Amino acid sequence: MTTELAVRPGDLPDARRLRGRLRRARRRHREVSLGDVLTDAYVLLLFAGMYGWALVSEVRDFLGSPSGRQGDPGDRYWLGVAAALAVAGLAWRGLKSVGPLVVSPAAQSWVVSSPVDRRAWLLPRFVVLVAVAVAGGGLLGLAAAVATGAGGAADLAGSALAGAACGTLAVALAVVAQGGPHRDGWGRVLDRGLFGAAGAVASALVVGHLAGFSVAPPAASLGWVLGFAAVPPAVVAVVRAYRALPAVDRASLAGGAQVADAVAGAALLLDPSFLTGLVESRRWRSLGVVSSRRFRPLGRFGVLVQAELWRPVRHPSALGVWAALLLTLYAVAVALPTLAGPAQVVLGFLAVGRLTGGLRAVGRSAGLRRSLGGGDTLLHLAHLVVPAVSVVIWYAASVPMVHAGLGVLDGVLVLGTVLAAHRAATRPSTTYGGVAVDTPVGMIPVDLIRQVVRGPDVVGALVLAQLLWA
């Protein structure tokens, strides 16, 4: 160790001096200028602002159009509340999975594993996280208020305050959970509580519609009430998170970095298998030990079907997601009837996607197909039985909420959804050397886009056919 970092026995290395030394070392080996970094940041913010405003504008135009006003205003409001709770649950689950404090692999090996002051090393990252949570949450709250047509500067300011306070609270609680000795306990309770509340609101919405009554939306905006209610817990959570920084261990930092790298790889390389493979591997590892079962001797095809039937039994989370998506379709059909048809197709595709784990495994592993034997056609058909049956059940349960009676279109939708699930599950590894077309807006990688939309392209065709048929 150099004299600059030399410490007396029993003292901890100074994190600020260590960070400054690493920063100077990076500058000697980095050829990227500050202008290049600012340019990249400007491009990212520009695209995020453009597409974000386009999304907000489209949602606002639809809700203000005659098609968006067909449902009861109270039903639309409470559907928005249920959607907000579900999004909060997904955001909390993502924050809990990522960390949210992450460090690079080099820092994990050379800094975090050393006796450096953990709080001083992680404090700058924590400050940046809180600042991003305040700004991002405020912008999301403001965008939600604009999209729903909230009027007046006071309502917009209240929504921004509520978004900033809730975003800060979520990030601070995620840091507390990351540094807590029992981070899987109350974090899982909060996760289930948010999803349970969303399900309860959606269920009440559907039951109320079937019973013939609807709860009117509040007369005044709840932005200021939610904001002032969330500010004190957010402040307490930030203080608790600051105190929990020394307890953030290397294992949680490494696990969050693994998820963050998978997300970055999936986004940059347009290959979702980076993230889905990691999530599926973690989901099956969480089971620990599974008991073996002797299958009935019904031939290779029958044994494979039996094994596929036991997959959702051993990990029933797919069935829970399937039921939640069906409830979502019911709520959309009640509050926004014009979107019931497209939602039936899109949510059906997402639901069957949770039951195609075996098809994905055999479709993306030539070694597994060789070890199972029987030919690719037999393996694909055997692992397509469960998804096909689930699609039939989905449309049988959802057709009464979309339209009356059965027709030829429903058979086309069933077969098309099965085809879309098969195309998405058997998507091969992404290749980046395909054809690109020179257009007035630049080079467009046609072959890469074709690989990315494999599966969703059939879903888009089904949605278009349903809109035209109606």
Tab-separated table of C-alpha atoms in Angstrom:
chain	number	residue	atom	x	y	z
A	1	MET	CA	0.000	0.000	0.000
A	2	THR	CA	1.340	3.434	-0.880
A	3	THR	CA	2.063	6.127	1.670
A	4	GLU	CA	-1.021	8.040	0.493
A	5	LEU	CA	-3.298	5.243	1.726
A	6	ALA	CA	-1.200	4.055	4.648
A	7	VAL	CA	-3.184	3.726	7.875
A	8	ARG	CA	-2.352	2.873	11.445
A	9	PRO	CA	-3.188	-0.634	12.677
A	10	GLY	CA	-6.817	-0.841	13.724
A	11	ASP	CA	-7.960	2.115	11.585
A	12	LEU	CA	-10.217	1.820	8.553
A	13	PRO	CA	-9.030	3.106	5.163
A	14	ASP	CA	-10.447	6.492	4.249
A	15	ALA	CA	-13.124	5.989	1.580
A	16	ARG	CA	-12.808	9.519	0.182
A	17	ARG	CA	-9.067	9.222	-0.399
A	18	LEU	CA	-9.522	5.784	-1.944
A	19	ARG	CA	-12.277	7.063	-4.239
A	20	GLY	CA	-10.120	10.007	-5.337
A	21	ARG	CA	-7.184	7.735	-6.108
A	22	LEU	CA	-9.379	5.423	-8.199
A	23	ARG	CA	-10.858	8.417	-10.020
A	24	ARG	CA	-7.409	9.669	-10.987
A	25	ALA	CA	-6.431	6.179	-12.151
A	26	ARG	CA	-9.504	5.962	-14.358
A	27	ARG	CA	-8.794	9.335	-15.935
A	28	ARG	CA	-5.328	8.159	-16.991
A	29	HIS	CA	-6.839	5.162	-18.815
A	30	ARG	CA	-10.093	6.693	-20.106
A	31	GLU	CA	-10.232	8.305	-23.532
A	32	VAL	CA	-13.858	9.492	-23.296
A	33	SER	CA	-14.156	13.209	-22.635
A	34	LEU	CA	-16.699	14.930	-20.424
A	35	GLY	CA	-18.372	16.356	-23.523
A	36	ASP	CA	-19.014	12.851	-24.873
A	37	VAL	CA	-20.584	11.793	-21.587
A	38	LEU	CA	-22.822	14.869	-21.504
A	39	THR	CA	-23.821	14.286	-25.132
A	40	ASP	CA	-24.849	10.711	-24.407
A	41	ALA	CA	-26.816	11.847	-21.362
A	42	TYR	CA	-28.538	14.540	-23.444
A	43	VAL	CA	-29.545	12.004	-26.116
A	44	LEU	CA	-30.971	9.640	-23.510
A	45	LEU	CA	-32.948	12.407	-21.810
A	46	LEU	CA	-34.188	13.673	-25.170
A	47	PHE	CA	-35.487	10.270	-26.247
A	48	ALA	CA	-37.013	9.607	-22.820
A	49	GLY	CA	-38.772	12.981	-22.925
A	50	MET	CA	-40.005	12.529	-26.488
A	51	TYR	CA	-41.421	9.042	-26.035
A	52	GLY	CA	-42.658	9.761	-22.524
A	53	TRP	CA	-44.575	12.832	-23.643
A	54	ALA	CA	-45.950	10.937	-26.640
A	55	LEU	CA	-47.248	8.217	-24.299
A	56	VAL	CA	-48.794	10.752	-21.916
A	57	SER	CA	-50.401	12.613	-24.819
A	58	GLU	CA	-51.868	9.440	-26.327
A	59	VAL	CA	-53.316	8.306	-23.003
A	60	ARG	CA	-54.835	11.724	-22.390
A	61	ASP	CA	-56.343	11.863	-25.881
A	62	PHE	CA	-57.854	8.395	-25.514
A	63	LEU	CA	-59.364	9.106	-22.110
A	64	GLY	CA	-60.858	12.299	-23.494
A	65	SER	CA	-62.244	10.680	-26.647
A	66	PRO	CA	-65.766	9.183	-26.959
A	67	SER	CA	-64.262	5.677	-26.973
A	68	GLY	CA	-62.477	6.266	-23.694
A	69	ARG	CA	-65.582	7.689	-22.034
A	70	GLN	CA	-67.846	4.700	-22.630
A	71	GLY	CA	-67.236	3.291	-19.184
A	72	ASP	CA	-68.410	4.770	-15.892
A	73	PRO	CA	-66.117	7.561	-14.564
A	74	GLY	CA	-65.971	5.897	-11.162
A	75	ASP	CA	-64.957	2.578	-12.702
A	76	ARG	CA	-62.217	4.282	-14.716
A	77	TYR	CA	-60.915	6.038	-11.608
A	78	TRP	CA	-60.722	2.901	-9.494
A	79	LEU	CA	-59.154	0.979	-12.362
A	80	GLY	CA	-56.439	3.649	-12.344
A	81	VAL	CA	-56.005	3.170	-8.585
A	82	ALA	CA	-55.632	-0.591	-9.029
A	83	ALA	CA	-53.144	-0.059	-11.861
A	84	ALA	CA	-51.125	2.375	-9.716
A	85	LEU	CA	-50.949	-0.146	-6.865
A	86	ALA	CA	-49.880	-2.917	-9.248
A	87	VAL	CA	-47.192	-0.700	-10.799
A	88	ALA	CA	-45.978	0.207	-7.298
A	89	GLY	CA	-45.748	-3.495	-6.474
A	90	LEU	CA	-43.756	-4.205	-9.636
A	91	ALA	CA	-41.457	-1.246	-8.928
A	92	TRP	CA	-40.902	-2.448	-5.367
A	93	ARG	CA	-40.127	-5.966	-6.579
A	94	GLY	CA	-37.645	-4.579	-9.100
A	95	LEU	CA	-35.946	-2.379	-6.507
A	96	LYS	CA	-35.727	-5.281	-4.085
A	97	SER	CA	-34.216	-7.540	-6.762
A	98	VAL	CA	-31.660	-5.022	-8.016
A	99	GLY	CA	-30.566	-3.767	-4.645
A	100	PRO	CA	-30.854	-0.840	-5.358
A	101	LEU	CA	-27.232	-0.139	-4.344
A	102	VAL	CA	-24.900	-1.801	-6.845
A	103	VAL	CA	-21.147	-1.626	-7.425
A	104	SER	CA	-18.981	-2.750	-10.298
A	105	PRO	CA	-17.285	-6.183	-10.288
A	106	ALA	CA	-13.891	-4.515	-9.721
A	107	ALA	CA	-15.227	-2.690	-6.666
A	108	GLN	CA	-16.719	-5.937	-5.365
A	109	SER	CA	-13.342	-7.678	-5.578
A	110	TRP	CA	-10.943	-4.918	-4.518
A	111	VAL	CA	-12.912	-2.407	-2.451
A	112	VAL	CA	-16.022	-3.903	-0.882
A	113	SER	CA	-14.112	-6.986	0.267
A	114	SER	CA	-11.491	-4.760	1.972
A	115	PRO	CA	-11.870	-3.128	5.430
A	116	VAL	CA	-12.975	0.179	3.915
A	117	ASP	CA	-15.654	2.227	5.666
A	118	ARG	CA	-18.768	0.802	3.988
A	119	ARG	CA	-21.023	3.766	4.786
A	120	ALA	CA	-18.561	6.339	3.454
A	121	TRP	CA	-18.033	4.272	0.297
A	122	LEU	CA	-21.755	3.828	-0.447
A	123	LEU	CA	-22.943	7.267	0.686
A	124	PRO	CA	-22.417	9.082	-2.677
A	125	ARG	CA	-24.379	6.346	-4.461
A	126	PHE	CA	-27.140	6.605	-1.885
A	127	VAL	CA	-27.364	10.395	-2.276
A	128	VAL	CA	-27.634	10.031	-6.060
A	129	LEU	CA	-30.330	7.372	-5.637
A	130	VAL	CA	-32.414	9.607	-3.379
A	131	ALA	CA	-32.047	12.550	-5.784
A	132	VAL	CA	-33.083	10.410	-8.743
A	133	ALA	CA	-36.022	9.029	-6.754
A	134	VAL	CA	-37.246	12.535	-5.885
A	135	ALA	CA	-36.904	13.819	-9.453
A	136	GLY	CA	-38.179	10.661	-11.172
A	137	GLY	CA	-41.090	10.172	-8.789
A	138	GLY	CA	-42.128	13.801	-9.145
A	139	LEU	CA	-42.042	13.570	-12.939
A	140	LEU	CA	-44.058	10.340	-12.912
A	141	GLY	CA	-46.661	11.851	-10.619
A	142	LEU	CA	-46.876	14.932	-12.817
A	143	ALA	CA	-47.178	12.802	-15.973
A	144	ALA	CA	-49.952	10.716	-14.385
A	145	ALA	CA	-51.863	13.869	-13.466
A	146	VAL	CA	-51.487	15.299	-16.968
A	147	ALA	CA	-52.495	11.998	-18.604
A	148	THR	CA	-55.667	11.731	-16.523
A	149	GLY	CA	-56.617	15.325	-17.272
A	150	ALA	CA	-56.128	16.812	-13.800
A	151	GLY	CA	-56.882	20.507	-13.891
A	152	GLY	CA	-55.173	23.389	-12.122
A	153	ALA	CA	-51.622	24.019	-11.012
A	154	ALA	CA	-52.476	22.998	-7.447
A	155	ASP	CA	-53.538	19.492	-8.496
A	156	LEU	CA	-50.423	19.069	-10.648
A	157	ALA	CA	-48.185	20.206	-7.792
A	158	GLY	CA	-49.906	17.815	-5.389
A	159	SER	CA	-49.451	14.890	-7.779
A	160	ALA	CA	-45.773	15.779	-8.219
A	161	LEU	CA	-45.311	15.927	-4.432
A	162	ALA	CA	-47.034	12.569	-3.988
A	163	GLY	CA	-44.898	10.962	-6.695
A	164	ALA	CA	-41.659	12.357	-5.255
A	165	ALA	CA	-42.512	11.271	-1.697
A	166	CYS	CA	-43.618	7.767	-2.741
A	167	GLY	CA	-40.552	7.296	-4.973
A	168	THR	CA	-38.208	8.347	-2.179
A	169	LEU	CA	-40.005	6.084	0.283
A	170	ALA	CA	-39.701	3.082	-2.048
A	171	VAL	CA	-35.977	3.597	-2.729
A	172	ALA	CA	-35.142	4.196	0.942
A	173	LEU	CA	-37.085	1.108	2.051
A	174	ALA	CA	-35.275	-0.946	-0.605
A	175	VAL	CA	-31.927	0.190	0.829
A	176	VAL	CA	-33.122	-0.698	4.344
A	177	ALA	CA	-34.171	-4.130	3.092
A	178	GLN	CA	-30.831	-4.562	1.337
A	179	GLY	CA	-28.935	-3.868	4.547
A	180	GLY	CA	-31.290	-5.637	6.950
A	181	PRO	CA	-30.482	-9.037	8.449
A	182	HIS	CA	-33.965	-10.328	7.479
A	183	ARG	CA	-34.439	-8.484	4.195
A	184	ASP	CA	-36.782	-11.143	2.787
A	185	GLY	CA	-39.350	-10.878	5.603
A	186	TRP	CA	-41.143	-7.529	5.663
A	187	GLY	CA	-40.069	-6.858	2.068
A	188	ARG	CA	-42.106	-9.849	0.933
A	189	VAL	CA	-45.032	-8.692	3.090
A	190	LEU	CA	-44.971	-5.249	1.454
A	191	ASP	CA	-44.728	-6.854	-1.972
A	192	ARG	CA	-47.747	-9.056	-1.384
A	193	GLY	CA	-49.627	-6.216	0.291
A	194	LEU	CA	-49.358	-3.949	-2.764
A	195	PHE	CA	-50.435	-6.685	-5.162
A	196	GLY	CA	-53.167	-7.799	-2.776
A	197	ALA	CA	-54.525	-4.256	-2.527
A	198	ALA	CA	-54.515	-3.922	-6.323
A	199	GLY	CA	-56.348	-7.238	-6.634
A	200	ALA	CA	-58.882	-6.228	-3.982
A	201	VAL	CA	-59.676	-2.930	-5.753
A	202	ALA	CA	-60.002	-4.674	-9.135
A	203	SER	CA	-62.188	-7.411	-7.643
A	204	ALA	CA	-64.445	-4.837	-5.986
A	205	LEU	CA	-64.678	-3.011	-9.310
A	206	VAL	CA	-65.800	-6.149	-11.162
A	207	VAL	CA	-68.179	-7.321	-8.429
A	208	GLY	CA	-69.719	-3.865	-8.187
A	209	HIS	CA	-70.306	-3.770	-11.937
A	210	LEU	CA	-71.970	-7.197	-11.893
A	211	ALA	CA	-74.110	-6.140	-8.916
A	212	GLY	CA	-75.180	-2.934	-10.648
A	213	PHE	CA	-73.481	-0.238	-8.550
A	214	SER	CA	-70.364	1.901	-8.926
A	215	VAL	CA	-68.388	3.937	-6.380
A	216	ALA	CA	-67.979	7.529	-7.506
A	217	PRO	CA	-64.472	9.027	-7.606
A	218	PRO	CA	-63.474	11.510	-4.883
A	219	ALA	CA	-64.644	15.049	-5.457
A	220	ALA	CA	-61.166	16.549	-4.864
A	221	SER	CA	-57.695	15.487	-5.917
A	222	LEU	CA	-55.915	13.233	-3.428
A	223	GLY	CA	-52.423	14.320	-4.502
A	224	TRP	CA	-51.782	16.677	-1.597
A	225	VAL	CA	-53.265	14.239	0.929
A	226	LEU	CA	-51.102	11.362	-0.323
A	227	GLY	CA	-48.058	13.637	-0.571
A	228	PHE	CA	-48.300	14.977	2.983
A	229	ALA	CA	-49.052	11.469	4.275
A	230	ALA	CA	-45.990	10.004	2.520
A	231	VAL	CA	-43.447	12.725	3.402
A	232	PRO	CA	-42.903	11.777	7.103
A	233	PRO	CA	-42.454	8.037	6.361
A	234	ALA	CA	-40.103	8.958	3.505
A	235	VAL	CA	-37.935	11.076	5.835
A	236	VAL	CA	-37.850	8.302	8.436
A	237	ALA	CA	-37.000	5.730	5.750
A	238	VAL	CA	-34.121	7.874	4.431
A	239	VAL	CA	-32.666	8.152	7.944
A	240	ARG	CA	-33.050	4.401	8.474
A	241	ALA	CA	-31.424	3.728	5.113
A	242	TYR	CA	-28.472	5.948	6.024
A	243	ARG	CA	-27.999	4.001	9.251
A	244	ALA	CA	-28.288	0.694	7.356
A	245	LEU	CA	-25.497	1.486	4.861
A	246	PRO	CA	-22.737	-0.218	6.930
A	247	ALA	CA	-24.833	-3.426	7.002
A	248	VAL	CA	-25.130	-3.727	3.200
A	249	ASP	CA	-23.069	-6.845	2.574
A	250	ARG	CA	-21.119	-7.912	-0.472
A	251	ALA	CA	-23.591	-10.668	-1.389
A	252	SER	CA	-26.495	-8.229	-1.825
A	253	LEU	CA	-24.310	-5.839	-3.824
A	254	ALA	CA	-23.180	-8.660	-6.111
A	255	GLY	CA	-26.718	-10.002	-6.586
A	256	GLY	CA	-28.071	-6.589	-7.500
A	257	ALA	CA	-25.207	-5.986	-9.925
A	258	GLN	CA	-25.981	-9.292	-11.634
A	259	VAL	CA	-29.596	-8.260	-12.227
A	260	ALA	CA	-28.571	-4.760	-13.362
A	261	ASP	CA	-26.068	-6.224	-15.855
A	262	ALA	CA	-28.757	-8.573	-17.198
A	263	VAL	CA	-31.172	-5.665	-17.672
A	264	ALA	CA	-28.511	-3.579	-19.407
A	265	GLY	CA	-27.543	-6.476	-21.669
A	266	ALA	CA	-31.151	-7.201	-22.594
A	267	ALA	CA	-31.758	-3.525	-23.434
A	268	LEU	CA	-28.545	-2.876	-25.365
A	269	LEU	CA	-28.429	-6.157	-27.295
A	270	LEU	CA	-32.230	-6.405	-27.752
A	271	ASP	CA	-32.157	-9.927	-26.347
A	272	PRO	CA	-34.626	-10.458	-23.463
A	273	SER	CA	-33.185	-13.922	-22.772
A	274	PHE	CA	-30.417	-12.258	-20.721
A	275	LEU	CA	-32.986	-11.183	-18.146
A	276	THR	CA	-35.567	-13.959	-18.490
A	277	GLY	CA	-32.914	-16.658	-18.137
A	278	LEU	CA	-31.575	-15.102	-14.938
A	279	VAL	CA	-35.065	-14.659	-13.473
A	280	GLU	CA	-36.077	-18.208	-14.297
A	281	SER	CA	-32.850	-19.617	-12.864
A	282	ARG	CA	-33.352	-17.712	-9.615
A	283	ARG	CA	-36.989	-18.773	-9.421
A	284	TRP	CA	-36.122	-22.459	-9.650
A	285	ARG	CA	-33.174	-22.126	-7.252
A	286	SER	CA	-35.510	-20.612	-4.685
A	287	LEU	CA	-37.316	-23.951	-4.432
A	288	GLY	CA	-34.255	-25.591	-2.969
A	289	VAL	CA	-35.200	-29.282	-3.183
A	290	VAL	CA	-38.024	-30.909	-5.126
A	291	SER	CA	-39.227	-34.453	-4.604
A	292	SER	CA	-38.940	-36.901	-7.478
A	293	ARG	CA	-42.016	-38.562	-8.916
A	294	ARG	CA	-42.469	-41.738	-10.893
A	295	PHE	CA	-44.452	-41.094	-14.088
A	296	ARG	CA	-46.836	-43.506	-15.727
A	297	PRO	CA	-45.232	-45.443	-18.609
A	298	LEU	CA	-47.190	-43.841	-21.460
A	299	GLY	CA	-44.364	-43.554	-23.942
A	300	ARG	CA	-41.951	-40.728	-24.545
A	301	PHE	CA	-44.673	-38.230	-25.467
A	302	GLY	CA	-46.837	-39.111	-22.442
A	303	VAL	CA	-43.941	-38.888	-19.991
A	304	LEU	CA	-42.921	-35.480	-21.329
A	305	VAL	CA	-46.482	-34.210	-20.991
A	306	GLN	CA	-46.658	-35.487	-17.399
A	307	ALA	CA	-43.396	-33.730	-16.568
A	308	GLU	CA	-44.716	-30.514	-18.085
A	309	LEU	CA	-47.925	-30.802	-16.059
A	310	TRP	CA	-45.917	-30.985	-12.849
A	311	ARG	CA	-43.953	-27.837	-13.669
A	312	PRO	CA	-46.691	-25.366	-12.563
A	313	VAL	CA	-47.458	-27.587	-9.570
A	314	ARG	CA	-43.887	-27.395	-8.303
A	315	HIS	CA	-43.763	-23.643	-8.857
A	316	PRO	CA	-47.353	-22.316	-8.771
A	317	SER	CA	-46.437	-18.641	-9.230
A	318	ALA	CA	-47.316	-18.956	-12.925
A	319	LEU	CA	-50.898	-19.865	-11.992
A	320	GLY	CA	-51.113	-16.825	-9.700
A	321	VAL	CA	-49.948	-14.528	-12.490
A	322	TRP	CA	-52.432	-16.193	-14.833
A	323	ALA	CA	-55.327	-15.497	-12.449
A	324	ALA	CA	-54.131	-11.889	-11.899
A	325	LEU	CA	-54.078	-11.254	-15.641
A	326	LEU	CA	-57.606	-12.660	-15.977
A	327	LEU	CA	-58.804	-10.321	-13.219
A	328	THR	CA	-57.053	-7.450	-15.026
A	329	LEU	CA	-58.969	-8.288	-18.198
A	330	TYR	CA	-62.264	-8.270	-16.300
A	331	ALA	CA	-61.467	-4.860	-14.802
A	332	VAL	CA	-60.479	-3.414	-18.189
A	333	ALA	CA	-63.678	-4.780	-19.756
A	334	VAL	CA	-65.709	-3.012	-17.055
A	335	ALA	CA	-63.931	0.360	-17.028
A	336	LEU	CA	-62.746	0.646	-20.660
A	337	PRO	CA	-64.996	-1.562	-22.816
A	338	THR	CA	-63.372	-0.493	-26.092
A	339	LEU	CA	-60.037	-1.950	-24.945
A	340	ALA	CA	-61.470	-5.302	-23.871
A	341	GLY	CA	-60.804	-6.993	-27.226
A	342	PRO	CA	-57.120	-5.981	-27.586
A	343	ALA	CA	-56.554	-6.620	-23.869
A	344	GLN	CA	-57.955	-10.138	-24.260
A	345	VAL	CA	-55.316	-10.981	-26.884
A	346	VAL	CA	-52.343	-9.212	-25.270
A	347	LEU	CA	-53.027	-10.444	-21.732
A	348	GLY	CA	-53.724	-13.947	-23.064
A	349	PHE	CA	-50.309	-13.966	-24.713
A	350	LEU	CA	-48.677	-12.847	-21.462
A	351	ALA	CA	-50.603	-15.459	-19.478
A	352	VAL	CA	-49.633	-18.367	-21.715
A	353	GLY	CA	-46.045	-17.113	-21.720
A	354	ARG	CA	-45.820	-17.975	-18.018
A	355	LEU	CA	-46.532	-21.629	-18.872
A	356	THR	CA	-44.008	-22.111	-21.697
A	357	GLY	CA	-40.941	-22.731	-19.535
A	358	GLY	CA	-40.442	-26.265	-20.834
A	359	LEU	CA	-40.893	-25.164	-24.433
A	360	ARG	CA	-38.288	-22.433	-23.947
A	361	ALA	CA	-35.873	-24.898	-22.410
A	362	VAL	CA	-36.041	-27.435	-25.250
A	363	GLY	CA	-36.283	-24.759	-27.936
A	364	ARG	CA	-33.067	-22.984	-26.937
A	365	SER	CA	-30.892	-25.983	-26.014
A	366	ALA	CA	-29.817	-28.407	-28.707
A	367	GLY	CA	-28.020	-30.506	-26.090
A	368	LEU	CA	-31.204	-30.954	-24.081
A	369	ARG	CA	-33.110	-32.007	-27.200
A	370	ARG	CA	-30.452	-34.611	-28.024
A	371	SER	CA	-30.524	-36.010	-24.483
A	372	LEU	CA	-34.343	-36.299	-24.483
A	373	GLY	CA	-34.479	-37.802	-27.970
A	374	GLY	CA	-37.549	-38.349	-30.073
A	375	GLY	CA	-37.063	-35.567	-32.618
A	376	ASP	CA	-37.729	-31.844	-32.467
A	377	THR	CA	-41.350	-32.111	-33.611
A	378	LEU	CA	-42.312	-34.543	-30.849
A	379	LEU	CA	-40.550	-32.433	-28.192
A	380	HIS	CA	-42.232	-29.231	-29.331
A	381	LEU	CA	-45.676	-30.849	-29.457
A	382	ALA	CA	-45.273	-32.439	-26.019
A	383	HIS	CA	-44.266	-29.148	-24.415
A	384	LEU	CA	-47.011	-27.279	-26.269
A	385	VAL	CA	-49.874	-29.254	-24.694
A	386	VAL	CA	-50.023	-27.251	-21.453
A	387	PRO	CA	-49.818	-23.821	-23.166
A	388	ALA	CA	-52.489	-24.830	-25.703
A	389	VAL	CA	-54.872	-26.029	-22.983
A	390	SER	CA	-54.264	-22.832	-20.993
A	391	VAL	CA	-55.130	-20.713	-24.057
A	392	VAL	CA	-58.421	-22.572	-24.486
A	393	ILE	CA	-59.239	-22.031	-20.796
A	394	TRP	CA	-58.273	-18.371	-21.067
A	395	TYR	CA	-60.613	-17.635	-23.953
A	396	ALA	CA	-63.403	-19.717	-22.434
A	397	ALA	CA	-63.176	-17.633	-19.258
A	398	SER	CA	-62.700	-14.266	-20.975
A	399	VAL	CA	-65.134	-14.387	-23.913
A	400	PRO	CA	-68.240	-13.605	-21.751
A	401	MET	CA	-66.594	-10.347	-20.628
A	402	VAL	CA	-65.638	-9.271	-24.162
A	403	HIS	CA	-68.644	-10.166	-26.319
A	404	ALA	CA	-71.669	-12.433	-26.379
A	405	GLY	CA	-71.479	-15.855	-27.996
A	406	LEU	CA	-68.741	-17.682	-29.869
A	407	GLY	CA	-67.691	-17.248	-33.476
A	408	VAL	CA	-65.043	-18.018	-36.039
A	409	LEU	CA	-62.907	-15.151	-34.752
A	410	ASP	CA	-62.525	-16.814	-31.360
A	411	GLY	CA	-61.104	-19.954	-32.982
A	412	VAL	CA	-58.673	-17.822	-34.979
A	413	LEU	CA	-57.595	-16.019	-31.805
A	414	VAL	CA	-57.029	-19.306	-29.951
A	415	LEU	CA	-54.883	-20.779	-32.723
A	416	GLY	CA	-53.056	-17.487	-33.232
A	417	THR	CA	-52.227	-17.135	-29.533
A	418	VAL	CA	-50.841	-20.671	-29.432
A	419	LEU	CA	-48.753	-19.893	-32.524
A	420	ALA	CA	-47.491	-16.649	-30.957
A	421	ALA	CA	-46.526	-18.458	-27.749
A	422	HIS	CA	-44.672	-21.125	-29.747
A	423	ARG	CA	-42.820	-18.520	-31.829
A	424	ALA	CA	-41.789	-16.519	-28.772
A	425	ALA	CA	-40.694	-19.578	-26.759
A	426	THR	CA	-38.644	-21.130	-29.589
A	427	ARG	CA	-36.912	-17.871	-30.477
A	428	PRO	CA	-33.274	-18.722	-31.320
A	429	SER	CA	-30.244	-16.809	-30.103
A	430	THR	CA	-30.006	-13.320	-31.542
A	431	THR	CA	-27.683	-12.807	-34.511
A	432	TYR	CA	-26.429	-9.320	-35.309
A	433	GLY	CA	-25.030	-9.768	-38.818
A	434	GLY	CA	-28.305	-9.620	-40.717
A	435	VAL	CA	-29.629	-7.268	-43.369
A	436	ALA	CA	-29.878	-3.528	-42.690
A	437	VAL	CA	-31.740	-1.066	-44.926
A	438	ASP	CA	-30.602	2.508	-45.548
A	439	THR	CA	-33.558	4.887	-45.070
A	440	PRO	CA	-33.888	8.695	-44.820
A	441	VAL	CA	-33.894	8.337	-41.015
A	442	GLY	CA	-30.768	6.159	-40.952
A	443	MET	CA	-29.847	2.481	-41.105
A	444	ILE	CA	-32.622	0.173	-39.917
A	445	PRO	CA	-31.569	-3.402	-38.952
A	446	VAL	CA	-34.505	-5.233	-40.497
A	447	ASP	CA	-33.266	-8.710	-39.595
A	448	LEU	CA	-32.615	-7.725	-35.973
A	449	ILE	CA	-36.090	-6.198	-35.647
A	450	ARG	CA	-37.601	-9.343	-37.148
A	451	GLN	CA	-35.919	-11.455	-34.469
A	452	VAL	CA	-36.969	-9.136	-31.637
A	453	VAL	CA	-40.666	-9.108	-32.616
A	454	ARG	CA	-40.851	-12.883	-33.087
A	455	GLY	CA	-44.071	-13.784	-31.271
A	456	PRO	CA	-45.398	-10.266	-30.616
A	457	ASP	CA	-45.777	-9.829	-34.392
A	458	VAL	CA	-48.494	-12.512	-34.385
A	459	VAL	CA	-50.141	-10.809	-31.393
A	460	GLY	CA	-50.220	-7.510	-33.301
A	461	ALA	CA	-51.825	-9.223	-36.290
A	462	LEU	CA	-54.460	-10.787	-34.012
A	463	VAL	CA	-55.277	-7.429	-32.397
A	464	LEU	CA	-55.652	-5.849	-35.836
A	465	ALA	CA	-57.883	-8.700	-37.017
A	466	GLN	CA	-60.071	-8.353	-33.949
A	467	LEU	CA	-60.441	-4.584	-34.409
A	468	LEU	CA	-61.308	-4.982	-38.084
A	469	TRP	CA	-63.717	-7.869	-37.397
A	470	ALA	CA	-65.542	-5.848	-34.772
